[in-house]
Coordinates of C-alpha atoms and ligand atoms in Angstrom, one line a residue:
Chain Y
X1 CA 0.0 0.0 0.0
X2 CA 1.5 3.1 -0.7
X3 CA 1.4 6.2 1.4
X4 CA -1.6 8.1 -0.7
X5 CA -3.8 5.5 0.0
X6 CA -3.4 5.4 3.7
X7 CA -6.2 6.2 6.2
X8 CA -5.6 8.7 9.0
X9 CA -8.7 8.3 10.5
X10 CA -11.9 6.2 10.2
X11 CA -15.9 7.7 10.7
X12 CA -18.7 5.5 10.7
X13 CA -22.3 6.4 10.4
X14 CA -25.6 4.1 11.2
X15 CA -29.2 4.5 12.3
X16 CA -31.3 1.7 12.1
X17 CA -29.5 -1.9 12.7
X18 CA -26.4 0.1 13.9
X19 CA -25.6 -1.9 16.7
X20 CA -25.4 -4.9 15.2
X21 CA -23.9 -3.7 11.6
X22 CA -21.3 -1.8 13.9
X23 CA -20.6 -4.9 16.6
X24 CA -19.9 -6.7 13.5
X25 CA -17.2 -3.7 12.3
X26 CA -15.5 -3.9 15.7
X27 CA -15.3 -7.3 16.7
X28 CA -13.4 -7.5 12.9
X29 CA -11.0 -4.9 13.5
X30 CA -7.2 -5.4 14.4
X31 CA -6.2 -5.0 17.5
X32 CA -3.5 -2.9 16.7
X33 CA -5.3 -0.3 14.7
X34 CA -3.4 2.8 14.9
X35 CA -6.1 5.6 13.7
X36 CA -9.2 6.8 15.9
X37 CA -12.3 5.5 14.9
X38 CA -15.5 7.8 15.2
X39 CA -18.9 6.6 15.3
X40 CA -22.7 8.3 14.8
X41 CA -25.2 5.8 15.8
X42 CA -28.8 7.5 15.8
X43 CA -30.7 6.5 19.4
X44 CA -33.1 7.9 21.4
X45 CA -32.8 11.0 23.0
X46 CA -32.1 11.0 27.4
X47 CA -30.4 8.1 26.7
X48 CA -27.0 8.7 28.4
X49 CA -25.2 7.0 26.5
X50 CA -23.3 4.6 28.4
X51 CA -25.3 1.6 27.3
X52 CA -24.7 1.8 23.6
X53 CA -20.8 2.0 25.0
X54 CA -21.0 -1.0 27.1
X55 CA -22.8 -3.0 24.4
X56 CA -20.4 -2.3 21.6
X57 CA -17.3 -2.8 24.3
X58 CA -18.8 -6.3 24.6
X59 CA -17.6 -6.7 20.9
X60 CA -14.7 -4.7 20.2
X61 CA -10.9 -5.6 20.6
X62 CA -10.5 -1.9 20.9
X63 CA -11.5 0.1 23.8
X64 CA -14.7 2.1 23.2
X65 CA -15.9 5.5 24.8
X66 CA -17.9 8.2 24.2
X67 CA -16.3 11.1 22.4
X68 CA -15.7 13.9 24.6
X69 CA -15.6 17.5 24.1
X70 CA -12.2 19.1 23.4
X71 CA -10.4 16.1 23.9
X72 CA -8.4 14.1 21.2
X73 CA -9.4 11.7 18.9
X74 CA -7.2 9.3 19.8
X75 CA -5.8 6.9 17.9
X76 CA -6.8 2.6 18.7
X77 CA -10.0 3.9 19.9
X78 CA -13.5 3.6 19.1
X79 CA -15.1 6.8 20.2
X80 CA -19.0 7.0 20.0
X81 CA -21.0 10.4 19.3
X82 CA -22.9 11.2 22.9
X83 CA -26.6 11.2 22.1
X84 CA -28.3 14.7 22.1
X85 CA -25.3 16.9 20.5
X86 CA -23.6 17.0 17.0
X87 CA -20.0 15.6 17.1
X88 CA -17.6 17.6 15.3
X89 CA -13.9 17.3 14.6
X90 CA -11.9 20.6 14.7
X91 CA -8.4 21.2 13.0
X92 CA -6.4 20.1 16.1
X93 CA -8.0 17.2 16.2
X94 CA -10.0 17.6 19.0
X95 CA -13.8 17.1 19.7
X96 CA -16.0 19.7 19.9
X97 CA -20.2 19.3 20.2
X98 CA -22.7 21.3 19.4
X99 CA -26.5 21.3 20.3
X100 CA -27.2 23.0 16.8
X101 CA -30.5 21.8 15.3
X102 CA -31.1 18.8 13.9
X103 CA -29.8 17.9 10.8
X104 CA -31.8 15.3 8.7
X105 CA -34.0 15.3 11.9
X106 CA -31.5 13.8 14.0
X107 CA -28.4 15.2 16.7
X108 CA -25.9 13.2 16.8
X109 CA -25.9 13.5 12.7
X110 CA -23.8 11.8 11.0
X111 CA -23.7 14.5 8.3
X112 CA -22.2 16.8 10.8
X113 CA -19.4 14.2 11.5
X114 CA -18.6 13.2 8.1
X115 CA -18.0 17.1 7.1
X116 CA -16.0 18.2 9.6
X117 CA -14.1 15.1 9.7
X118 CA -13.6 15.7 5.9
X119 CA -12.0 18.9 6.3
X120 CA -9.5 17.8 9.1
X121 CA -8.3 14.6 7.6
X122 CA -9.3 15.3 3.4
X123 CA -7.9 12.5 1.6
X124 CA -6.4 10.3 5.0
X125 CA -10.6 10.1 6.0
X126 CA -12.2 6.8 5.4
X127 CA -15.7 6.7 5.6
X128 CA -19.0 4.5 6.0
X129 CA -22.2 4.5 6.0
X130 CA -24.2 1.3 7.2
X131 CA -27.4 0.5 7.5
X132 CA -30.4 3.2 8.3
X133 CA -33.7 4.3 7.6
X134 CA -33.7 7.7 6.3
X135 CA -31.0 9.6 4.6
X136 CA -28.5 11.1 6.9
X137 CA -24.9 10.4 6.0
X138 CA -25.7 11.0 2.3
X139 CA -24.4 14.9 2.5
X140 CA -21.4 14.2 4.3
X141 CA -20.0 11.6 2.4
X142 CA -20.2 13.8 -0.7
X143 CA -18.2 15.9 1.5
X144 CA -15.5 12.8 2.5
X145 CA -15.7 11.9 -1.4
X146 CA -15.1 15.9 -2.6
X147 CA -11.9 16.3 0.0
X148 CA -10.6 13.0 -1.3
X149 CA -11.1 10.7 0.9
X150 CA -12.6 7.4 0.6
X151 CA -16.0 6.0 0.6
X152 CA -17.7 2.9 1.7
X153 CA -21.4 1.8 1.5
X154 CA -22.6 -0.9 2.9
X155 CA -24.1 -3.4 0.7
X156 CA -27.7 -2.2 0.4
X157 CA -28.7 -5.8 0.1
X158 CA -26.9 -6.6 3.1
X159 CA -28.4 -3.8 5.0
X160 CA -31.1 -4.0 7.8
X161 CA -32.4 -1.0 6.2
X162 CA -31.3 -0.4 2.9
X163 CA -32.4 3.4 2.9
X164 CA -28.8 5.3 4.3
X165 CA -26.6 2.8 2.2
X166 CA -29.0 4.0 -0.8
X167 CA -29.5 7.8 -0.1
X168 CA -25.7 8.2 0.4
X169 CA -24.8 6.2 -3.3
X170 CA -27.7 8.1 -4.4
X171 CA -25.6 11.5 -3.7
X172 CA -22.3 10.4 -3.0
X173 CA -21.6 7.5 -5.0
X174 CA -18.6 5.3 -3.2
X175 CA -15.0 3.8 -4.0
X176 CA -16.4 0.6 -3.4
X177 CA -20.0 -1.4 -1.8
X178 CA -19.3 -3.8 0.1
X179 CA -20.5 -6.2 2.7
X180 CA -19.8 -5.3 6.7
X181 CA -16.5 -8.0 6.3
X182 CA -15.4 -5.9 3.6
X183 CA -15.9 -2.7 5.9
X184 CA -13.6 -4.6 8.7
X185 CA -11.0 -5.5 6.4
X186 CA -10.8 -2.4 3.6
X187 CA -10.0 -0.5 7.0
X188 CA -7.7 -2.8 8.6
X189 CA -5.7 -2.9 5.5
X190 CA -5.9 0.6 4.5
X191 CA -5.1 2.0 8.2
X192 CA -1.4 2.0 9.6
Chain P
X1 CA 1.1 21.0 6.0
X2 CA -1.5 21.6 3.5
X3 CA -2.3 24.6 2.1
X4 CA -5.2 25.8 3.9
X5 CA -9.2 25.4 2.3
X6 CA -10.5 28.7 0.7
X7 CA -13.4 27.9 3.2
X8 CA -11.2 28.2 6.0
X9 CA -9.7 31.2 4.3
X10 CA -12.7 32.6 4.0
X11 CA -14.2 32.1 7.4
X12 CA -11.2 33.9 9.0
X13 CA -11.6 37.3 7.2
X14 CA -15.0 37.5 8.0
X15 CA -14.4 37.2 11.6
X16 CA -12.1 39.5 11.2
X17 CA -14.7 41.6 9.2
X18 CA -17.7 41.6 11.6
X19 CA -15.0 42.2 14.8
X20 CA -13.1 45.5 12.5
X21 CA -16.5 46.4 11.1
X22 CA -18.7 45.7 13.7
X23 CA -17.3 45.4 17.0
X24 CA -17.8 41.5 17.4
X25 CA -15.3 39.2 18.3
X26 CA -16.1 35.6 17.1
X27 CA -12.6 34.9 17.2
X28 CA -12.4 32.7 20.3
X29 CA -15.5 30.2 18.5
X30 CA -14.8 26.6 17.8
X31 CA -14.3 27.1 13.9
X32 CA -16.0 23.8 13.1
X33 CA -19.4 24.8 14.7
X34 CA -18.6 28.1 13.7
X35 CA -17.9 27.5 10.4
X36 CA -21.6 25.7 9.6
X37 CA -23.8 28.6 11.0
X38 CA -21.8 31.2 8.7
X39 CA -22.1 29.0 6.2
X40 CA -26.1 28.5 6.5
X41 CA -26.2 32.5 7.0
X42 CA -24.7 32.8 3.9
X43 CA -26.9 30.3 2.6
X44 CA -30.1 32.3 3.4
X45 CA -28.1 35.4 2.2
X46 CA -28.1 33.8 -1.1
X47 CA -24.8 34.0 -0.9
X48 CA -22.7 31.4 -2.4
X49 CA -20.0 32.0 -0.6
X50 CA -18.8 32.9 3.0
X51 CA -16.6 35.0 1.2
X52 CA -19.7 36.9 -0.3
X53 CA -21.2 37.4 2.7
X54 CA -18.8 38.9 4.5
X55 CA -18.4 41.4 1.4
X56 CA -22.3 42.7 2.2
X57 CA -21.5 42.5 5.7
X58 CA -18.8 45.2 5.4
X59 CA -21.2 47.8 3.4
X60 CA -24.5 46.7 4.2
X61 CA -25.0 47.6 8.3
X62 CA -28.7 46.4 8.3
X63 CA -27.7 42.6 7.9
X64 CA -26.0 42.8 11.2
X65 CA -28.6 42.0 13.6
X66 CA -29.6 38.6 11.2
X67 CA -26.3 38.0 11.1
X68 CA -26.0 38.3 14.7
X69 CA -29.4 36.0 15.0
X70 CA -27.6 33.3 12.5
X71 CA -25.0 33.1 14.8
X72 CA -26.2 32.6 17.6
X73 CA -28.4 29.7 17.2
X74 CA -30.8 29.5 20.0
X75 CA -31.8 26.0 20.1
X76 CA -33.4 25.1 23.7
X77 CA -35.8 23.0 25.1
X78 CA -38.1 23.2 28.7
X79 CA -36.8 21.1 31.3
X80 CA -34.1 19.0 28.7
X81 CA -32.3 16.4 30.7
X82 CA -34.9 16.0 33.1
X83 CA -32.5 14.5 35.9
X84 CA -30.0 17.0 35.8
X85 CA -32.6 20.1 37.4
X86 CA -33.9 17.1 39.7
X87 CA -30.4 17.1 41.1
X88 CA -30.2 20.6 40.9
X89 CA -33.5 21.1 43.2
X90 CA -33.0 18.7 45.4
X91 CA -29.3 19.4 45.9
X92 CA -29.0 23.3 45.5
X93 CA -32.6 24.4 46.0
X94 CA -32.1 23.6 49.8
X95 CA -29.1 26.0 50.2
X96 CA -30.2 28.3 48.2
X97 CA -33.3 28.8 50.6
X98 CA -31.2 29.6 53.5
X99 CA -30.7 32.6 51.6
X100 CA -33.4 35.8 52.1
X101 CA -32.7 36.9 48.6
X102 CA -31.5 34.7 45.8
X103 CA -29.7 35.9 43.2
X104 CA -30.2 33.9 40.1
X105 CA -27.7 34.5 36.2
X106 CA -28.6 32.4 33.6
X107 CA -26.1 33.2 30.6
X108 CA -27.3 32.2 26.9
X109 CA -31.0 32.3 27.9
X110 CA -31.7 31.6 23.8
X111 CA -35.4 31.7 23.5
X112 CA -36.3 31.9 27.7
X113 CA -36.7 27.9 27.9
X114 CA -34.7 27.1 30.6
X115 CA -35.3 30.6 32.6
X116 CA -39.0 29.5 33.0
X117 CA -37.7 26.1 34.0
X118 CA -36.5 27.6 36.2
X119 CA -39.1 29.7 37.4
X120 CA -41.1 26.9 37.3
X121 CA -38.9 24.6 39.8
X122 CA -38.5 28.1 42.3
X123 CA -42.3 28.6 42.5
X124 CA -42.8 24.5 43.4
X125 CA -40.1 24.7 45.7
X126 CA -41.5 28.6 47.4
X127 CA -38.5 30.0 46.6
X128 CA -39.6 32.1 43.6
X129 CA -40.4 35.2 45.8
X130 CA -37.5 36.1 47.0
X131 CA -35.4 35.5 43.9
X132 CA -33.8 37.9 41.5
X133 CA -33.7 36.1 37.7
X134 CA -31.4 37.9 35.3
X135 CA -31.6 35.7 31.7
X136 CA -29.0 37.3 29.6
X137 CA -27.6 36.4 25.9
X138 CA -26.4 38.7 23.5
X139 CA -29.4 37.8 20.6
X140 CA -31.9 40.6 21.1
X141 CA -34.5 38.7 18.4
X142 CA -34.0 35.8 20.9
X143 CA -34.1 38.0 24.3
X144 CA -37.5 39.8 22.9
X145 CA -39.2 36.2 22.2
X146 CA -38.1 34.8 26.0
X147 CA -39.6 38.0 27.5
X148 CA -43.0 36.7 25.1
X149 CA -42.7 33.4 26.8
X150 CA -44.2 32.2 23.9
X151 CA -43.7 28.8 22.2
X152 CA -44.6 26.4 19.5
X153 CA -47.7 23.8 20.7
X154 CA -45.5 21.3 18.9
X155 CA -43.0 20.9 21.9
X156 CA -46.1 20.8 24.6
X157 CA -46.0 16.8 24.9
X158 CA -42.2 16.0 25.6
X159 CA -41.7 19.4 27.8
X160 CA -44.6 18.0 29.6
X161 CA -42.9 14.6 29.9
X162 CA -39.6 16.3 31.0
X163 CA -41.4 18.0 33.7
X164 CA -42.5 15.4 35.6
X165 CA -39.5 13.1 35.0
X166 CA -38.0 16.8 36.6
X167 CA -39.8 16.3 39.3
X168 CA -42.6 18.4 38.6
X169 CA -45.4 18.5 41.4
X170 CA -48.9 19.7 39.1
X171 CA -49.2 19.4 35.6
X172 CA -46.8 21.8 33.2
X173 CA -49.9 22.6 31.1
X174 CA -51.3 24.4 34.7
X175 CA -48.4 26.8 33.4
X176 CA -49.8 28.1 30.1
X177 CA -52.7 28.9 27.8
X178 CA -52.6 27.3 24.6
X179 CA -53.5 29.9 21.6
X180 CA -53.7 28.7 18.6
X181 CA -50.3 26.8 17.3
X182 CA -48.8 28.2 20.3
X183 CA -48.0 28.2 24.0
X184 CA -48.3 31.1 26.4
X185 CA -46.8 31.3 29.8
X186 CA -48.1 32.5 32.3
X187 CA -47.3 36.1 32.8
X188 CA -46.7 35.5 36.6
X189 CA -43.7 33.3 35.8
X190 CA -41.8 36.4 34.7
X191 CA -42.6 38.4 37.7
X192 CA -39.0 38.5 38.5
X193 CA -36.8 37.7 36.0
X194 CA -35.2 40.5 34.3
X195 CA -34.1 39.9 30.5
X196 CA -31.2 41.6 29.0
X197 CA -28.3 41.5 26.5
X198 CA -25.1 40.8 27.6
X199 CA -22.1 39.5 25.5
X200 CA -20.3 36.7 27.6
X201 CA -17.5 37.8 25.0
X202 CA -17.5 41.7 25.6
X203 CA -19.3 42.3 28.8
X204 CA -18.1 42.2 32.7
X205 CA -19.9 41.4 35.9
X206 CA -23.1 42.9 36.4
X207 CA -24.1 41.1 39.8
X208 CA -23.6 38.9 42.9
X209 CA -25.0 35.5 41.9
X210 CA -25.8 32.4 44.1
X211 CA -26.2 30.4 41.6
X212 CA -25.4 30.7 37.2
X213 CA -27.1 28.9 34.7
X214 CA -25.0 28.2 31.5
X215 CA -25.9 25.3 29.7
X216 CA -24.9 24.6 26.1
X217 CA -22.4 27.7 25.3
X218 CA -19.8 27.1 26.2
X219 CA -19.3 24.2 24.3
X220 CA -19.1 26.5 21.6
X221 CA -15.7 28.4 23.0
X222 CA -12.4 27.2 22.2
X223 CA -10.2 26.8 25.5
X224 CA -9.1 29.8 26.5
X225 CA -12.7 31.9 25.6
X226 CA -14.3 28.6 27.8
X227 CA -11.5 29.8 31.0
X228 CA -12.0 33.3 30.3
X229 CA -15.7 32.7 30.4
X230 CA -15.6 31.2 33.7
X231 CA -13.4 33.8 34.8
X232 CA -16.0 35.7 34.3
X233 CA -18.3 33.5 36.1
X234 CA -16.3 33.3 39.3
X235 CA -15.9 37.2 39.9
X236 CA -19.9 36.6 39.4
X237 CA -20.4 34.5 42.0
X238 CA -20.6 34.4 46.2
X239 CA -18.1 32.5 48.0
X240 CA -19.9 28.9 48.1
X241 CA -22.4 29.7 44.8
X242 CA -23.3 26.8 42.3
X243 CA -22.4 26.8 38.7
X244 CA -24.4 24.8 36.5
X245 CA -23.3 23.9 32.7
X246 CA -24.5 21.9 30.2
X247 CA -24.8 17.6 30.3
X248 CA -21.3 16.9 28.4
X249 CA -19.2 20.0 29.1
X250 CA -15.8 19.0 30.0
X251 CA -14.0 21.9 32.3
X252 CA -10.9 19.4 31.8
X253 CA -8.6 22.2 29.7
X254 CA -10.0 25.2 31.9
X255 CA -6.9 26.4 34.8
X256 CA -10.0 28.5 36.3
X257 CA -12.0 25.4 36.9
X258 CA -9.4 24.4 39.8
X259 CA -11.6 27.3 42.1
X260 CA -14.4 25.3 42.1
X261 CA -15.3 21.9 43.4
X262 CA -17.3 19.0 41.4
X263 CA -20.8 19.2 43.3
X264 CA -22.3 16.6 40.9
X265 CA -20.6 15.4 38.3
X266 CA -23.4 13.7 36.3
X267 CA -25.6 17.1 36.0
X268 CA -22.6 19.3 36.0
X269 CA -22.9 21.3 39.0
X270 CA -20.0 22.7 40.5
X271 CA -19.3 25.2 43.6
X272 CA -17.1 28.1 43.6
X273 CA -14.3 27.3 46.4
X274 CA -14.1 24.6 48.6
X275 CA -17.0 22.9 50.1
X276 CA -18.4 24.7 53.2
X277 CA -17.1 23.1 56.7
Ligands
SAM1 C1 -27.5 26.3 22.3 S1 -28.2 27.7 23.1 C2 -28.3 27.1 24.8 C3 -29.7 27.2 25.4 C4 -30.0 26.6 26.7 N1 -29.1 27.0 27.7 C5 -30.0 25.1 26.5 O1 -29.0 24.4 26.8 O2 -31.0 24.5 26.1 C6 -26.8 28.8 23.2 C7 -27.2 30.2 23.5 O3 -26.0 30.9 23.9 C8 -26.0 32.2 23.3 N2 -24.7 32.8 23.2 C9 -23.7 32.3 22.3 N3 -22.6 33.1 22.4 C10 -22.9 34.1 23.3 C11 -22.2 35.2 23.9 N4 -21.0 35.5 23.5 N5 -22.8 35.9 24.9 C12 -24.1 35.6 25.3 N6 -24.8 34.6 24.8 C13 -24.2 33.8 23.8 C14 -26.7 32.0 22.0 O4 -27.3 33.2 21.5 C15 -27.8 31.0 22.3 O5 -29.0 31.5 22.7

């Protein structure tokens, strides 16, 4: 793999059959994954998030937490969006939030994500959008796709609900459409 | 290094625009947040570009206070995170009644939701009378619709919900008239809260609070606006008085949170100094 095609950091984005299209992700990756890993899964709202956490941690080699405001997106970790606020990615690489309004109906969007994330890590993001049922993640892959970074969708045939993995080809189009074991491994192979 | 998007360009002369040309400093925002509310101002500018914008900005005075309304972004909700004002009346209210006159800052008041929380909780708990509410933010579109205490018959079901989960001891709807598509609160709830702009950014200390309110804005400040901020919010306070921010702000990079003490951390109360002997 040469240089250019290496991944500096990895965002993920589900709704509908998240948690089990993104257990399958995690329990795939390597262990020794050297970017961060950033995650939008949509859930209901007082929800404190530490359930979804404990859940996926149940899964993943990786240690998984909740991103954090204006800490950094550390790299070997799996950091989930907390449920009620955008999750943004600033320059430094640090997390910000924001209780902005919803974006395609939904805070934590992963629109939000994806296009901040695009702007900090351009061609180095890798992106994907799983399974969902409405069409958030659409937008900000365009904007991983227009900064040069690469796209995955998964396989709308695959998908629990084929409606995200559709929307964001719809708009987006990807570099490839794959199945969630293509996911795993596209990002263990393409990440230091 | 890369050579920096035209974007990012852009969004760095027209902070510097609106601070040369109009006396604000937006310098010490988060530029990711930032950088999406100037783009959807510029968007319902019919500008194409932040670049654009900032062009009418400079000449055209009168799109300052839409600007200003753009920017700001006040997005609030009654009684959101139900558990956190539980805590805060069953673990503050009490001390705060030991007080014969209550001094009450809340600072980014958006649209007046959480000040009639508020109001609502002090009333339940008979503190309400001898309180003092200032509800400050520096959006005057915003300030003018809290003083209204109006708001959209859309939200009525899950505030409702909130309130009780909040600990709520009638029925919120007891609290307004619904007219039409909309919501009125009651008039006595604003008895005495006192609304008024002030720039957390610009403006100094204005009085001697027990406890401040700030949920939600700083989130928006980079570091060292966030510890000037609560600079600002410990020359504010009495010895002993409660801080309040919002659900997932971390005071972790903040040197001025060391003067206060982690009352709960789960609803992110804190007290200025150490706790009382
Ligand atoms: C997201 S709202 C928070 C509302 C409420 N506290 C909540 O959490 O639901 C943020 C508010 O902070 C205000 N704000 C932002 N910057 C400010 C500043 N420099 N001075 C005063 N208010 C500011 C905005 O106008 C907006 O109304």
């Amino acid at each position: 793999m040469t240089s250019a095609g290496r991944s500096t950091a990895v965002v993920i984005g589900c709704s509908t059959g998240g948690l089990h299209a993104l257990s399958t992700i995690l329990a795939a990756l390597r262990p020794d994954l050297a970017v961060p890993v950033i995650a939008v899964c949509h859930r209901g709202q007082d929800d404190d998030g530490t359930l979804l956490v404990e859940l996926l941690a149940q899964h993943s080699r990786l240690p998984v937490c909740e991103a954090e405001e204006r800490r950094l997106a550390a790299p070997g970790i799996i950091h989930l969006a907390p449920s009620g606020y955008h999750l943004l990615l600033e320059t430094d690489g640090r997390f910000m939030l924001s209780t902005d309004p919803r974006v395609r109906y939904v805070r934590p969007a992963v629109d939000v994500l994806f296009q901040s994330a695009a702007d900090v890590h351009r061609e180095g993001l890798l992106a994907a959008v799983l399974t969902g049922a409405n069409d958030d993640g659409a937008d900000g892959l365009l904007a991983v796709r227009r900064h040069g970074g690469y796209a995955l969708v998964q396989d709308p045939e695959e998908a629990e609900a084929p409606q995200m993995p559709l929307a964001a080809l719809k708009r987006a189009g990807a570099d490839a459409v794959i199945s969630l074991a293509g996911i795993a491994r596209t990002i263990n192979e393409r990440c230091p | 290094m890369p050579r920096p998007d035209p974007d990012d360009v852009e969004l760095e002369l027209f902070v510097r625009a609106l601070q040369l040309r109009h006396g604000y400093d937006f310098s010490g925002y988060a530029r990711a947040s930032l950088k999406r509310r100037v783009q959807s101002v510029a968007m319902a500018s019919q500008c194409k570009t932040i670049g654009e914008l900032t062009a009418k900005l400079i000449r055209e005075d009168a799109r300052l206070p839409s600007v200003i309304a753009g920017l700001s972004v006040p997005v609030s909700e009654m009684f959101r995170n139900p558990s956190v004002f539980k805590a805060l009346v069953a673990e503050v209210f009490p001390v705060l009644a030991s007080y014969p006159h209550i001094n009450i800052w809340q600072a980014g008041c958006a649209r007046g939701e959480e000040i009639y929380t508020l109001a609502i909780l002090l009333e339940e708990a008979g503190l309400y009378e001898r309180a003092q509410i200032y509800a400050t933010d520096f959006n005057d579109s915003a300030l003018a619709l809290a003083q209204e205490g109006i708001f959209p018959v859309a939200e009525a079901r899950t505030w409702s919900e909130n309130y009780l989960a909040a600990g709520g001891q009638h029925s919120l709807s007891d609290y307004w008239h619904a007219r039409y598509e909309h919501l009125k609160l009651d008039e006595k709830l604003k008895r005495n809260i006192t609304f008024a702009n002030h720039n957390l950014v610009a403006d100094g200390v204005f009085c001697e609070a027990h406890l401040i309110l700030c949920r939600n804005v700083l989130i928006y400040f980079t570091n060292p606006l966030q510890d000037r901020v609560l600079g600002l919010f410990r020359d504010s306070l009495v010895r002993g008085g409660y801080l309040m921010l919002g659900n997932k702000e971390s005071l972790s990079f903040a040197p001025n949170a060391g003067e206060f003490t982690v009352l709960n951390a789960r609803a992110r109360i804190y007290r200025l100094g150490l706790p009382q002997p």
